[in-house]
Amino acid sequence: MTLDQIRYFLEVCNTLHYTKAAHNLNISQPSLSYAIKQLEEELEVPLFRKEKKTVYITDYGKMFQPYCQRALDSLQQGEFYIREMVNPNLGNINLGYVYSTGSQLVPNLIEAYHDYKGDNKVTFILKMANSPSILDSIKDELLDFGILPLLNNNIDGIGTMPVHRQELYLIASKQHRLANNKFVEIEDLADEKIVALDKESDLYERTKMLFREKDLVPNFYYDVDELNSMAAFVSANMGIGITPNTPVLKSYDLVVIPFENHSIKRNVYMIWNSKISHTPVVLDFLEFARSHINH
């Protein structure tokens, strides 16, 4: 049984007329009749019967028709997806990002890409998560790219490219003793209760590192799972936090204070799985990102 036989069979089912079916298929009527006869011989049942000039589908043909249609539809869908995969102007890009990059960095990068490509049909499927989750999804081939901060960008099997330097700030309630400071230093926080993101987060490890560099030990008093919770605890004067300045902070009764000389920043990277082959649309976006960031 061949794909052409299936196509020919379905066309005769649709037209119930061999001459019309042959015309629609752009083949000769004898070729069509021969192909249908071969298919019937292979199945050992008649698929059509003729009465004078009228063609009827047999019960065997009626039973066989939906299976052929599903098979043809499935093959056509597969062909569509293959063509989509090899076209750099078509397809999906799965991109994970941490919350602090979602208000400007990620939207701006995607907007710049669409402006660069013009009228293209690339769809971005976005997932917000913490850094470990994004990294795992990249390794498991669930995401094409991740945008996240990294303390160490030397990771086996992971390609990395710096895309942003993100400044970190102190957040404190308006009643806090440091609330009126124009700048602060890590030493000012030696005895403070710290509201931190969970221990798997980049901010948790980075805060430990900042204190360790000053021979201090941070007093992690509350661990929370996302930035809204941190801001809520801080605004209630239950501790201080160290975080990027994101739009969500404006919703809380707190102050955002830079560190002395705006000295505390972290590198944000775009990452991808360097051990696998990528579709043309994914590679196209990567090349654009390289060029866009360099400029």
Coordinates of C-alpha atoms in Angstrom, one line a residue:
M1 CA 0.0 0.0 0.0
T2 CA 1.4 3.4 -1.0
L3 CA 0.7 7.0 -0.1
D4 CA -0.5 7.6 -3.6
Q5 CA -3.0 4.8 -3.4
I6 CA -4.4 6.3 -0.2
R7 CA -4.7 9.7 -1.9
Y8 CA -6.3 8.3 -4.9
F9 CA -8.8 6.2 -2.9
L10 CA -9.8 9.3 -0.8
E11 CA -10.3 11.4 -4.0
V12 CA -12.6 8.8 -5.5
C13 CA -14.5 8.7 -2.2
N14 CA -14.9 12.5 -2.4
T15 CA -15.9 12.7 -6.0
L16 CA -17.5 9.3 -6.7
H17 CA -16.4 9.9 -10.2
Y18 CA -13.2 8.4 -11.7
T19 CA -12.8 11.0 -14.4
K20 CA -13.2 13.9 -12.0
A21 CA -10.9 12.3 -9.5
A22 CA -8.2 11.7 -12.1
H23 CA -8.5 15.3 -13.3
N24 CA -8.2 16.6 -9.7
L25 CA -5.2 14.3 -9.1
N26 CA -3.6 15.3 -12.4
I27 CA -3.2 11.7 -13.5
S28 CA -4.8 9.7 -16.3
Q29 CA -8.0 7.8 -15.6
P30 CA -6.4 4.4 -16.5
S31 CA -3.6 5.1 -14.0
L32 CA -6.2 5.9 -11.3
S33 CA -8.3 2.7 -12.1
Y34 CA -5.1 0.6 -12.0
A35 CA -4.0 2.0 -8.6
I36 CA -7.5 1.4 -7.1
K37 CA -7.5 -2.1 -8.5
Q38 CA -4.1 -2.9 -7.0
L39 CA -5.3 -1.6 -3.6
E40 CA -8.4 -3.7 -3.7
E41 CA -6.3 -6.8 -4.6
E42 CA -4.0 -6.1 -1.7
L43 CA -6.9 -5.7 0.7
E44 CA -8.8 -8.6 -1.0
V45 CA -12.0 -6.7 -0.9
P46 CA -13.8 -4.3 -3.3
L47 CA -13.8 -0.7 -2.2
F48 CA -16.1 0.6 -4.9
R49 CA -18.8 -0.8 -7.2
K50 CA -20.1 0.6 -10.4
E51 CA -23.7 0.6 -11.6
K52 CA -23.9 2.0 -15.1
K53 CA -22.1 5.4 -14.8
T54 CA -22.5 5.7 -11.1
V55 CA -19.8 4.9 -8.5
Y56 CA -20.7 3.8 -5.0
I57 CA -18.5 3.2 -2.0
T58 CA -18.8 -0.4 -0.6
D59 CA -19.2 -1.1 3.1
Y60 CA -15.5 -2.0 3.0
G61 CA -14.7 1.3 1.5
K62 CA -16.8 3.2 4.0
M63 CA -15.0 1.4 6.9
F64 CA -11.6 2.1 5.3
Q65 CA -12.1 5.7 4.4
P66 CA -11.7 7.4 7.9
Y67 CA -8.5 5.4 8.6
C68 CA -7.0 6.6 5.4
Q69 CA -8.1 10.2 6.0
R70 CA -6.5 10.2 9.5
A71 CA -3.3 8.7 8.1
L72 CA -3.1 11.3 5.4
D73 CA -3.9 14.1 7.8
S74 CA -1.2 12.9 10.2
L75 CA 1.4 12.7 7.4
Q76 CA 0.5 16.2 6.2
Q77 CA 0.8 17.5 9.7
G78 CA 4.2 15.9 10.1
E79 CA 5.3 17.4 6.8
F80 CA 4.1 20.8 8.0
Y81 CA 6.1 20.5 11.3
I82 CA 9.2 19.4 9.4
R83 CA 9.0 22.4 7.1
E84 CA 8.4 24.6 10.1
M85 CA 11.5 23.2 11.9
V86 CA 13.8 24.0 9.0
N87 CA 12.4 27.5 8.4
P88 CA 14.1 30.2 10.5
N89 CA 11.0 32.4 10.2
L90 CA 8.6 29.8 11.6
G91 CA 8.3 27.9 14.8
N92 CA 8.4 28.1 18.5
I93 CA 11.1 29.3 20.9
N94 CA 10.7 28.1 24.5
L95 CA 12.3 30.7 26.8
G96 CA 12.5 30.6 30.6
Y97 CA 13.4 33.6 32.7
V98 CA 13.6 34.7 36.3
Y99 CA 11.1 37.2 37.6
S100 CA 13.5 40.1 37.8
T101 CA 14.2 40.0 34.1
G102 CA 10.5 39.8 33.1
S103 CA 9.6 43.5 33.2
Q104 CA 12.2 44.9 30.8
L105 CA 15.0 42.7 29.6
V106 CA 13.0 39.8 28.2
P107 CA 10.2 41.9 26.6
N108 CA 12.7 44.3 25.1
L109 CA 14.8 41.4 23.6
I110 CA 11.8 39.7 22.1
E111 CA 10.4 43.0 20.7
A112 CA 13.8 43.8 19.2
Y113 CA 13.8 40.4 17.5
H114 CA 10.4 40.8 16.0
D115 CA 11.3 44.3 14.8
Y116 CA 14.4 42.8 13.2
K117 CA 12.6 39.9 11.5
G118 CA 9.6 41.9 10.4
D119 CA 6.6 39.9 9.4
N120 CA 7.7 36.5 10.8
K121 CA 5.7 33.8 12.5
V122 CA 8.0 32.9 15.4
T123 CA 6.1 32.3 18.6
F124 CA 7.8 32.7 22.0
I125 CA 6.5 30.3 24.7
L126 CA 7.6 31.9 28.0
K127 CA 8.0 30.3 31.4
M128 CA 8.9 32.2 34.6
A129 CA 10.8 30.1 37.1
N130 CA 13.7 30.2 39.5
S131 CA 17.3 29.7 38.3
P132 CA 17.7 26.0 39.2
S133 CA 14.4 25.1 37.5
I134 CA 15.4 26.9 34.4
L135 CA 18.8 25.2 34.3
D136 CA 17.2 21.8 34.8
S137 CA 14.7 22.5 32.0
I138 CA 17.6 23.5 29.6
K139 CA 19.4 20.2 30.4
D140 CA 16.2 18.2 29.9
E141 CA 15.6 19.9 26.6
L142 CA 12.3 21.4 27.8
L143 CA 13.5 25.0 27.1
D144 CA 15.5 26.4 24.3
F145 CA 16.9 29.3 26.2
G146 CA 17.0 30.6 29.8
I147 CA 17.7 34.1 31.0
L148 CA 18.9 34.1 34.5
P149 CA 21.7 35.3 36.9
L150 CA 24.6 32.9 37.5
L151 CA 27.3 33.0 40.0
N152 CA 29.3 30.5 37.9
N153 CA 28.8 30.4 34.2
N154 CA 31.1 27.5 33.6
I155 CA 28.6 24.7 33.4
D156 CA 29.2 21.4 31.5
G157 CA 27.0 21.2 28.4
I158 CA 25.6 24.7 28.8
G159 CA 26.3 27.6 26.5
T160 CA 26.2 31.0 28.2
M161 CA 26.3 34.6 27.0
P162 CA 26.2 37.6 29.3
V163 CA 23.2 39.9 28.4
H164 CA 22.9 42.3 31.3
R165 CA 24.5 43.7 34.4
Q166 CA 21.7 43.9 37.0
E167 CA 22.2 46.2 40.0
L168 CA 21.1 45.0 43.5
Y169 CA 19.6 47.2 46.1
L170 CA 18.7 47.1 49.8
I171 CA 14.9 47.2 50.5
A172 CA 13.7 48.2 53.9
S173 CA 10.4 49.5 55.5
K174 CA 9.9 53.2 55.7
Q175 CA 10.2 52.8 59.5
H176 CA 13.6 51.2 59.3
R177 CA 16.7 52.9 60.8
L178 CA 18.3 53.0 57.4
A179 CA 15.3 54.3 55.5
N180 CA 16.6 57.8 55.1
N181 CA 20.1 56.7 53.9
K182 CA 21.0 57.7 50.3
F183 CA 23.4 54.8 50.2
V184 CA 24.3 51.7 52.3
E185 CA 27.1 49.3 52.6
I186 CA 27.1 45.6 53.5
E187 CA 28.7 46.4 56.9
D188 CA 25.5 48.4 57.7
L189 CA 23.5 45.2 57.6
A190 CA 25.7 43.1 59.9
D191 CA 23.0 42.8 62.6
E192 CA 19.9 42.9 60.5
K193 CA 17.3 40.2 60.0
I194 CA 17.3 39.3 56.4
V195 CA 14.3 38.2 54.4
A196 CA 15.8 36.0 51.6
L197 CA 14.5 34.0 48.7
D198 CA 14.7 30.3 49.0
K199 CA 18.1 28.6 49.4
E200 CA 18.1 27.5 45.8
S201 CA 17.9 31.0 44.4
D202 CA 20.8 33.0 43.1
L203 CA 20.0 35.9 45.5
Y204 CA 20.4 33.6 48.5
E205 CA 23.9 32.5 47.4
R206 CA 24.9 35.9 46.3
T207 CA 23.9 37.5 49.6
K208 CA 26.0 34.9 51.4
M209 CA 28.9 35.7 49.1
L210 CA 28.5 39.5 49.7
F211 CA 28.6 39.1 53.5
R212 CA 31.5 36.6 53.3
E213 CA 33.6 39.1 51.4
K214 CA 33.3 41.4 54.4
D215 CA 34.0 38.6 56.9
L216 CA 30.4 38.7 58.0
V217 CA 27.7 36.1 58.4
P218 CA 24.2 37.0 57.1
N219 CA 21.3 36.6 59.5
F220 CA 18.8 34.8 57.3
Y221 CA 15.6 35.1 59.4
Y222 CA 12.9 34.4 56.8
D223 CA 13.1 32.3 53.6
V224 CA 10.3 33.1 51.1
D225 CA 9.6 31.6 47.7
E226 CA 9.1 34.8 45.6
L227 CA 9.7 38.5 45.5
N228 CA 6.2 39.6 46.4
S229 CA 6.5 37.7 49.7
M230 CA 9.9 39.3 50.4
A231 CA 8.5 42.8 49.8
A232 CA 5.5 42.1 52.0
F233 CA 7.7 40.9 54.9
V234 CA 10.1 43.9 54.5
S235 CA 7.3 46.4 54.3
A236 CA 6.0 45.0 57.6
N237 CA 9.4 45.8 59.1
M238 CA 10.2 42.2 59.7
G239 CA 13.6 42.4 58.1
I240 CA 15.5 43.8 55.1
G241 CA 16.1 42.3 51.7
I242 CA 18.7 42.5 48.9
T243 CA 17.1 42.4 45.4
P244 CA 17.0 44.0 42.0
N245 CA 14.7 47.0 41.7
T246 CA 11.6 45.6 40.0
P247 CA 8.2 47.2 39.4
V248 CA 6.5 45.0 42.0
L249 CA 8.3 46.9 44.8
K250 CA 6.3 50.0 44.0
S251 CA 3.2 48.2 45.4
Y252 CA 4.7 48.0 48.9
D253 CA 5.4 50.5 51.6
L254 CA 9.1 50.3 51.5
V255 CA 12.2 52.1 50.3
V256 CA 14.8 51.0 47.8
I257 CA 18.3 52.1 48.6
P258 CA 21.4 51.6 46.4
F259 CA 24.7 50.4 47.7
E260 CA 27.6 52.7 47.9
N261 CA 28.9 53.7 44.4
H262 CA 26.2 51.4 42.9
S263 CA 28.9 48.7 43.5
I264 CA 26.8 45.6 43.8
K265 CA 25.7 44.1 40.5
R266 CA 25.2 40.6 39.1
N267 CA 25.6 39.2 35.6
V268 CA 22.5 37.9 33.9
Y269 CA 23.1 35.4 31.2
M270 CA 21.3 33.8 28.3
I271 CA 21.9 30.0 28.4
W272 CA 21.2 27.1 26.1
N273 CA 22.0 23.4 25.8
S274 CA 25.2 23.1 23.9
K275 CA 25.2 19.3 23.6
I276 CA 22.2 19.1 21.2
S277 CA 21.2 20.2 17.7
H278 CA 18.8 23.1 17.5
T279 CA 16.2 24.1 15.0
P280 CA 17.0 26.9 12.5
V281 CA 14.6 29.3 14.3
V282 CA 16.4 28.7 17.6
L283 CA 19.8 29.3 16.1
D284 CA 18.5 32.4 14.3
F285 CA 17.4 33.9 17.6
L286 CA 20.7 33.0 19.2
E287 CA 22.7 34.8 16.5
F288 CA 20.4 37.8 16.7
A289 CA 20.8 37.9 20.5
R290 CA 24.6 37.8 20.1
S291 CA 24.5 40.7 17.7
H292 CA 21.9 42.7 19.6
I293 CA 23.7 42.4 23.0
N294 CA 27.1 43.3 21.4
H295 CA 25.6 46.5 20.1

